[in-house]
Amino acid sequence: MSLSTLRLSTPQLRRVLALDAIAGAGTAVLHLAFAGSLAGWLGLSEGLITAAGWALLAYIALAAILARQVMPARGPLMVLIVGNLLWGVACLALAWGGDSGVTALGQAYLTVLAVAVLALADLEFLGWRAPVQRLAV
């Protein structure tokens, strides 16, 4: 099997989407409940951490809706994939983009977050590019 033919079946895609929603919910709770503490530890502003937590709530809703669909809609799925890509790149830019006051722990946190989000985007893309007839359960 080559990488160009690698695909995820619909049940696999739905599991990835559910994992994405659960991981996003955990991150949102962490950001909203502990924004003040995280700000000091990570070297990020409390406002940025709180805003990220609230933004994740909309993202979680979309991922959860798609995970529950028999055949996840391709348009909204691509919105989720692009959102993951942008979130991952933003995390890396914030972590490594220069003199932003981010601590070493903040760099590690943002890098791990970016790797996880980009991996989810990749897995979701493998499900998105599956032929429509293969998406049936």
Coordinates of N, CA, C and O in Angstrom, one line a residue:
M1 N 0.8 -1.2 0.0 CA 0.0 0.0 0.0 C 0.9 1.2 0.0 O 1.8 1.4 0.8
S2 N 0.6 2.2 -0.9 CA 1.4 3.4 -0.9 C 0.6 4.5 -0.2 O -0.6 4.4 0.1
L3 N 1.4 5.5 0.2 CA 0.7 6.7 0.9 C -0.3 7.3 0.0 O -1.3 7.9 0.6
S4 N -0.2 7.3 -1.3 CA -1.2 8.0 -2.2 C -2.5 7.2 -2.2 O -3.5 7.8 -2.6
T5 N -2.5 6.0 -1.8 CA -3.8 5.2 -1.8 C -4.3 5.0 -0.3 O -5.4 4.4 -0.2
L6 N -3.6 5.5 0.7 CA -4.0 5.3 2.0 C -5.3 6.1 2.3 O -5.4 7.3 2.0
R7 N -6.3 5.4 2.9 CA -7.6 6.0 3.2 C -8.1 5.5 4.5 O -7.6 4.5 5.0
L8 N -9.0 6.2 5.1 CA -9.7 5.8 6.4 C -11.1 5.4 6.0 O -11.8 6.1 5.2
S9 N -11.6 4.3 6.6 CA -13.0 4.0 6.4 C -13.9 4.9 7.2 O -13.4 5.6 8.1
T10 N -15.1 4.9 6.9 CA -16.1 5.8 7.7 C -16.0 5.5 9.2 O -16.0 6.5 9.9
P11 N -16.1 4.2 9.6 CA -16.0 4.0 11.0 C -14.7 4.5 11.6 O -14.7 5.1 12.7
Q12 N -13.6 4.4 10.9 CA -12.3 4.9 11.4 C -12.4 6.4 11.5 O -11.9 7.0 12.5
L13 N -12.9 7.0 10.5 CA -13.0 8.5 10.5 C -13.9 9.0 11.6 O -13.5 10.0 12.3
R14 N -15.0 8.3 11.8 CA -15.9 8.7 12.9 C -15.2 8.6 14.3 O -15.4 9.4 15.2
R15 N -14.4 7.6 14.5 CA -13.6 7.4 15.7 C -12.6 8.6 15.9 O -12.4 9.1 17.0
V16 N -11.9 8.9 14.8 CA -11.0 10.0 14.8 C -11.7 11.3 15.2 O -11.2 12.1 16.0
L17 N -12.8 11.5 14.6 CA -13.6 12.8 14.9 C -14.1 12.8 16.3 O -14.0 13.8 17.0
A18 N -14.5 11.6 16.9 CA -14.9 11.6 18.3 C -13.7 11.9 19.2 O -13.8 12.6 20.2
L19 N -12.5 11.3 18.8 CA -11.3 11.5 19.6 C -10.9 13.0 19.5 O -10.6 13.6 20.6
D20 N -11.1 13.6 18.4 CA -10.8 15.0 18.2 C -11.7 15.9 19.1 O -11.3 16.8 19.8
A21 N -13.0 15.5 19.1 CA -14.0 16.3 20.0 C -13.6 16.1 21.5 O -13.7 17.1 22.2
I22 N -13.3 14.9 21.9 CA -13.0 14.6 23.3 C -11.7 15.4 23.7 O -11.6 16.0 24.8
A23 N -10.7 15.3 22.8 CA -9.4 16.0 23.1 C -9.6 17.5 23.2 O -9.1 18.2 24.0
G24 N -10.4 18.0 22.2 CA -10.7 19.4 22.2 C -11.5 19.8 23.5 O -11.2 20.9 24.0
A25 N -12.4 19.0 23.9 CA -13.2 19.3 25.1 C -12.2 19.4 26.4 O -12.3 20.3 27.2
G26 N -11.3 18.4 26.4 CA -10.4 18.5 27.5 C -9.5 19.7 27.5 O -9.3 20.3 28.5
T27 N -9.1 20.1 26.3 CA -8.2 21.3 26.2 C -9.0 22.5 26.5 O -8.5 23.4 27.2
A28 N -10.3 22.6 26.1 CA -11.1 23.7 26.4 C -11.4 23.9 27.9 O -11.3 25.0 28.4
V29 N -11.7 22.8 28.5 CA -11.9 22.8 30.0 C -10.6 23.3 30.7 O -10.6 24.2 31.6
L30 N -9.5 22.8 30.3 CA -8.2 23.2 30.8 C -7.9 24.7 30.7 O -7.6 25.4 31.6
H31 N -8.2 25.2 29.5 CA -7.9 26.6 29.2 C -8.9 27.5 29.9 O -8.5 28.6 30.4
L32 N -10.2 27.1 30.0 CA -11.2 27.9 30.6 C -11.1 27.9 32.2 O -11.3 28.9 32.8
A33 N -10.8 26.7 32.7 CA -10.8 26.6 34.2 C -9.4 27.1 34.8 O -9.4 27.5 35.9
F34 N -8.4 27.0 34.1 CA -7.1 27.3 34.6 C -6.3 28.3 33.8 O -5.0 28.3 33.8
A35 N -7.0 29.3 33.2 CA -6.3 30.3 32.3 C -5.3 31.1 33.1 O -4.2 31.3 32.6
G36 N -5.6 31.5 34.3 CA -4.7 32.3 35.1 C -3.4 31.6 35.4 O -2.3 32.1 35.2
S37 N -3.5 30.3 35.9 CA -2.3 29.5 36.2 C -1.5 29.2 34.9 O -0.3 29.3 34.9
L38 N -2.2 28.8 33.9 CA -1.5 28.5 32.6 C -0.8 29.7 32.1 O 0.3 29.5 31.5
A39 N -1.4 30.9 32.2 CA -0.7 32.1 31.7 C 0.7 32.2 32.3 O 1.6 32.5 31.6
G40 N 0.8 32.1 33.6 CA 2.1 32.2 34.2 C 3.0 31.1 33.9 O 4.2 31.4 33.6
W41 N 2.5 29.9 33.8 CA 3.4 28.8 33.5 C 3.9 28.8 32.1 O 5.0 28.4 31.8
L42 N 3.0 29.2 31.1 CA 3.3 29.0 29.7 C 3.9 30.3 29.1 O 4.4 30.3 28.0
G43 N 3.7 31.4 29.8 CA 4.2 32.7 29.3 C 3.3 33.2 28.2 O 3.7 34.0 27.3
L44 N 2.0 32.9 28.3 CA 1.0 33.4 27.4 C 0.0 34.2 28.1 O -0.1 34.1 29.3
S45 N -0.7 35.1 27.4 CA -1.6 36.0 28.1 C -2.9 35.2 28.5 O -3.3 34.2 27.8
E46 N -3.5 35.6 29.6 CA -4.7 34.9 30.1 C -5.8 35.1 29.1 O -6.6 34.2 28.9
G47 N -5.9 36.2 28.5 CA -6.9 36.5 27.5 C -6.8 35.6 26.3 O -7.8 35.1 25.8
L48 N -5.6 35.3 25.9 CA -5.4 34.4 24.7 C -5.8 33.0 25.1 O -6.5 32.3 24.3
I49 N -5.4 32.5 26.3 CA -5.7 31.2 26.7 C -7.3 31.0 26.8 O -7.8 30.0 26.4
T50 N -7.9 32.0 27.4 CA -9.4 32.0 27.6 C -10.1 32.0 26.2 O -11.0 31.3 26.0
A51 N -9.6 32.9 25.3 CA -10.2 33.0 24.0 C -10.0 31.6 23.2 O -11.0 31.2 22.5
A52 N -8.9 31.0 23.4 CA -8.7 29.7 22.8 C -9.7 28.7 23.3 O -10.2 27.9 22.6
G53 N -9.9 28.7 24.6 CA -10.8 27.8 25.2 C -12.3 28.0 24.7 O -12.9 27.0 24.4
W54 N -12.7 29.2 24.6 CA -14.0 29.5 24.0 C -14.1 29.1 22.5 O -15.1 28.6 22.1
A55 N -13.0 29.4 21.8 CA -13.0 29.0 20.3 C -13.1 27.5 20.2 O -13.8 27.0 19.2
L56 N -12.5 26.8 21.1 CA -12.6 25.3 21.0 C -14.0 24.8 21.1 O -14.3 23.7 20.6
L57 N -14.8 25.5 21.9 CA -16.2 25.0 22.1 C -17.0 24.9 20.7 O -17.7 23.9 20.5
A58 N -16.8 25.9 19.8 CA -17.4 25.8 18.5 C -16.8 24.6 17.7 O -17.5 23.9 17.0
Y59 N -15.5 24.5 17.8 CA -14.8 23.4 17.1 C -15.3 22.0 17.6 O -15.5 21.1 16.8
I60 N -15.4 21.9 18.9 CA -15.9 20.6 19.5 C -17.3 20.3 19.0 O -17.5 19.1 18.7
A61 N -18.1 21.3 18.9 CA -19.5 21.0 18.5 C -19.5 20.5 17.1 O -20.2 19.5 16.8
L62 N -18.7 21.1 16.2 CA -18.6 20.6 14.8 C -18.0 19.2 14.7 O -18.6 18.3 14.0
A63 N -17.0 18.9 15.5 CA -16.4 17.6 15.4 C -17.3 16.5 16.0 O -17.4 15.4 15.4
A64 N -18.1 16.9 17.0 CA -19.0 15.9 17.6 C -20.2 15.7 16.7 O -20.6 14.5 16.5
I65 N -20.7 16.7 16.0 CA -21.8 16.5 15.0 C -21.3 15.6 13.9 O -22.0 14.7 13.5
L66 N -20.1 15.8 13.4 CA -19.6 15.0 12.3 C -19.4 13.6 12.7 O -19.6 12.6 12.0
A67 N -18.9 13.4 14.0 CA -18.6 12.0 14.5 C -19.9 11.2 14.6 O -19.9 10.0 14.5
R68 N -21.0 11.9 14.8 CA -22.3 11.2 15.0 C -23.0 10.9 13.7 O -24.0 10.2 13.6
Q69 N -22.6 11.5 12.6 CA -23.2 11.3 11.3 C -22.8 10.0 10.7 O -21.7 9.5 10.8
V70 N -23.8 9.3 10.1 CA -23.5 8.0 9.4 C -22.4 8.2 8.4 O -21.5 7.4 8.3
M71 N -22.5 9.3 7.6 CA -21.5 9.6 6.6 C -21.1 11.1 6.8 O -21.9 11.9 6.4
P72 N -20.0 11.4 7.5 CA -19.7 12.8 7.8 C -19.7 13.6 6.5 O -19.1 13.2 5.5
A73 N -20.3 14.8 6.6 CA -20.4 15.7 5.4 C -19.0 16.2 5.0 O -18.3 16.6 5.9
R74 N -18.7 16.2 3.7 CA -17.4 16.5 3.3 C -17.0 18.0 3.4 O -15.9 18.3 3.8
G75 N -18.0 18.9 3.2 CA -17.7 20.3 3.3 C -17.3 20.7 4.8 O -16.3 21.2 5.0
P76 N -18.2 20.4 5.7 CA -17.8 20.7 7.1 C -16.6 19.9 7.6 O -15.8 20.5 8.4
L77 N -16.4 18.7 7.1 CA -15.2 18.0 7.5 C -13.9 18.7 7.0 O -12.9 18.8 7.7
M78 N -14.0 19.3 5.8 CA -12.8 20.1 5.3 C -12.6 21.3 6.1 O -11.5 21.7 6.4
V79 N -13.7 22.0 6.6 CA -13.6 23.1 7.5 C -12.8 22.7 8.8 O -12.0 23.4 9.2
L80 N -13.2 21.5 9.3 CA -12.5 21.0 10.5 C -11.0 20.8 10.2 O -10.1 21.1 11.0
I81 N -10.7 20.2 9.1 CA -9.3 19.9 8.7 C -8.5 21.2 8.6 O -7.4 21.3 9.1
V82 N -9.1 22.2 7.9 CA -8.4 23.4 7.7 C -8.2 24.1 9.0 O -7.2 24.7 9.3
G83 N -9.2 24.1 9.9 CA -9.1 24.6 11.2 C -8.0 24.0 12.0 O -7.2 24.7 12.7
N84 N -7.9 22.7 11.9 CA -6.8 22.0 12.6 C -5.4 22.4 12.1 O -4.5 22.6 12.8
L85 N -5.3 22.5 10.8 CA -4.1 23.0 10.2 C -3.7 24.4 10.6 O -2.5 24.6 11.0
L86 N -4.6 25.3 10.6 CA -4.4 26.6 11.0 C -4.0 26.7 12.5 O -3.1 27.4 12.9
W87 N -4.7 25.9 13.3 CA -4.5 25.9 14.8 C -3.0 25.4 15.0 O -2.3 25.9 15.8
G88 N -2.7 24.3 14.3 CA -1.3 23.7 14.5 C -0.2 24.7 14.1 O 0.8 24.9 14.8
V89 N -0.4 25.3 13.0 CA 0.6 26.3 12.5 C 0.7 27.5 13.5 O 1.8 28.0 13.8
A90 N -0.5 28.0 13.9 CA -0.5 29.1 14.9 C 0.2 28.7 16.2 O 1.0 29.5 16.7
C91 N 0.0 27.5 16.7 CA 0.7 27.0 17.9 C 2.2 27.0 17.7 O 3.0 27.5 18.5
L92 N 2.7 26.5 16.5 CA 4.1 26.5 16.2 C 4.7 27.9 16.1 O 5.8 28.2 16.6
A93 N 3.9 28.8 15.4 CA 4.4 30.2 15.2 C 4.5 30.9 16.6 O 5.4 31.6 16.9
L94 N 3.5 30.6 17.4 CA 3.5 31.3 18.8 C 4.7 30.7 19.6 O 5.3 31.5 20.3
A95 N 4.9 29.4 19.5 CA 6.0 28.8 20.3 C 7.4 29.2 19.9 O 8.3 29.4 20.7
W96 N 7.6 29.3 18.6 CA 8.9 29.4 18.0 C 9.1 30.6 17.2 O 10.2 30.8 16.5
G97 N 8.1 31.6 17.2 CA 8.1 32.7 16.3 C 8.9 33.9 16.7 O 8.8 34.9 16.1
G98 N 9.7 33.8 17.8 CA 10.5 35.0 18.2 C 10.3 35.3 19.6 O 9.9 34.5 20.4
D99 N 10.6 36.5 19.9 CA 10.6 37.0 21.3 C 9.2 37.3 21.8 O 8.8 38.5 21.8
S100 N 8.4 36.3 22.1 CA 7.1 36.5 22.6 C 6.8 36.3 24.0 O 5.7 36.5 24.5
G101 N 7.9 36.0 24.8 CA 7.8 35.8 26.2 C 7.3 34.4 26.6 O 7.0 34.1 27.8
V102 N 7.1 33.5 25.6 CA 6.7 32.2 25.9 C 7.8 31.4 26.6 O 9.0 31.5 26.2
T103 N 7.5 30.8 27.7 CA 8.4 30.0 28.5 C 8.8 28.7 27.8 O 8.2 28.3 26.8
A104 N 9.8 28.1 28.3 CA 10.2 26.8 27.8 C 9.1 25.8 27.9 O 8.8 25.0 27.0
L105 N 8.4 25.8 29.1 CA 7.2 25.0 29.2 C 6.1 25.3 28.2 O 5.5 24.4 27.6
G106 N 6.0 26.6 28.0 CA 5.0 27.0 26.9 C 5.4 26.6 25.6 O 4.5 26.1 24.8
Q107 N 6.6 26.6 25.2 CA 7.1 26.1 23.9 C 6.8 24.6 23.8 O 6.3 24.1 22.8
A108 N 7.1 23.9 24.9 CA 6.8 22.4 24.9 C 5.3 22.1 24.7 O 4.9 21.3 23.9
Y109 N 4.5 22.8 25.5 CA 3.1 22.7 25.5 C 2.5 23.0 24.1 O 1.7 22.2 23.5
L110 N 2.9 24.1 23.5 CA 2.4 24.5 22.2 C 2.9 23.5 21.1 O 2.2 23.2 20.1
T111 N 4.1 23.0 21.2 CA 4.6 22.1 20.2 C 3.9 20.8 20.3 O 3.5 20.2 19.2
V112 N 3.7 20.2 21.5 CA 2.9 19.0 21.6 C 1.5 19.2 21.1 O 1.0 18.3 20.4
L113 N 0.9 20.3 21.4 CA -0.5 20.6 21.0 C -0.5 20.6 19.4 O -1.4 20.1 18.8
A114 N 0.5 21.3 18.8 CA 0.6 21.4 17.4 C 0.7 20.0 16.7 O 0.1 19.7 15.7
V115 N 1.6 19.2 17.3 CA 1.8 17.9 16.7 C 0.5 17.0 16.8 O 0.1 16.4 15.8
A116 N -0.2 17.1 17.9 CA -1.4 16.4 18.1 C -2.5 16.9 17.1 O -3.2 16.1 16.4
V117 N -2.6 18.2 17.0 CA -3.6 18.8 16.1 C -3.3 18.5 14.6 O -4.2 18.2 13.8
L118 N -2.1 18.6 14.3 CA -1.7 18.3 12.9 C -1.9 16.8 12.5 O -2.2 16.4 11.4
A119 N -1.6 15.9 13.5 CA -1.8 14.5 13.3 C -3.3 14.2 13.1 O -3.7 13.4 12.2
L120 N -4.2 14.9 13.9 CA -5.6 14.7 13.7 C -6.1 15.2 12.3 O -6.9 14.6 11.6
A121 N -5.5 16.4 11.9 CA -5.8 16.9 10.6 C -5.5 15.9 9.5 O -6.2 15.7 8.5
D122 N -4.3 15.3 9.6 CA -3.9 14.3 8.6 C -4.8 13.1 8.6 O -5.2 12.7 7.5
L123 N -5.2 12.6 9.8 CA -6.1 11.4 9.8 C -7.5 11.8 9.2 O -8.1 11.0 8.5
E124 N -7.9 13.0 9.6 CA -9.2 13.4 9.0 C -9.2 13.6 7.5 O -10.1 13.3 6.8
F125 N -8.0 14.1 7.0 CA -7.9 14.2 5.6 C -7.9 12.9 4.9 O -8.5 12.7 3.8
L126 N -7.3 11.9 5.5 CA -7.3 10.5 4.9 C -8.8 10.0 4.8 O -9.1 9.3 3.9
G127 N -9.6 10.4 5.8 CA -11.0 10.0 5.7 C -11.8 10.9 4.7 O -12.7 10.4 4.0
W128 N -11.4 12.2 4.6 CA -12.1 13.1 3.6 C -11.8 12.6 2.2 O -12.7 12.7 1.4
R129 N -10.6 12.2 1.9 CA -10.3 11.9 0.5 C -10.7 10.5 0.0 O -10.6 10.1 -1.1
A130 N -11.3 9.7 0.9 CA -11.9 8.5 0.6 C -13.0 8.7 -0.4 O -13.8 9.6 -0.3
P131 N -13.1 7.8 -1.5 CA -14.2 8.0 -2.4 C -15.6 8.0 -1.7 O -15.8 7.2 -0.7
V132 N -16.5 8.7 -2.2 CA -17.8 8.8 -1.5 C -18.5 7.5 -1.4 O -19.1 7.2 -0.3
Q133 N -18.4 6.6 -2.4 CA -19.1 5.3 -2.3 C -18.4 4.5 -1.2 O -19.1 3.6 -0.6
R134 N -17.2 4.7 -0.8 CA -16.5 4.0 0.3 C -16.9 4.5 1.7 O -16.6 3.9 2.7
L135 N -17.5 5.7 1.7 CA -17.9 6.3 3.0 C -19.1 5.7 3.6 O -19.5 6.0 4.7
A136 N -19.9 4.8 2.9 CA -21.1 4.2 3.4 C -20.7 3.2 4.5 O -19.7 2.6 4.5
V137 N -21.5 3.2 5.5 CA -21.3 2.3 6.7 C -21.7 0.9 6.3 O -22.6 0.6 5.7

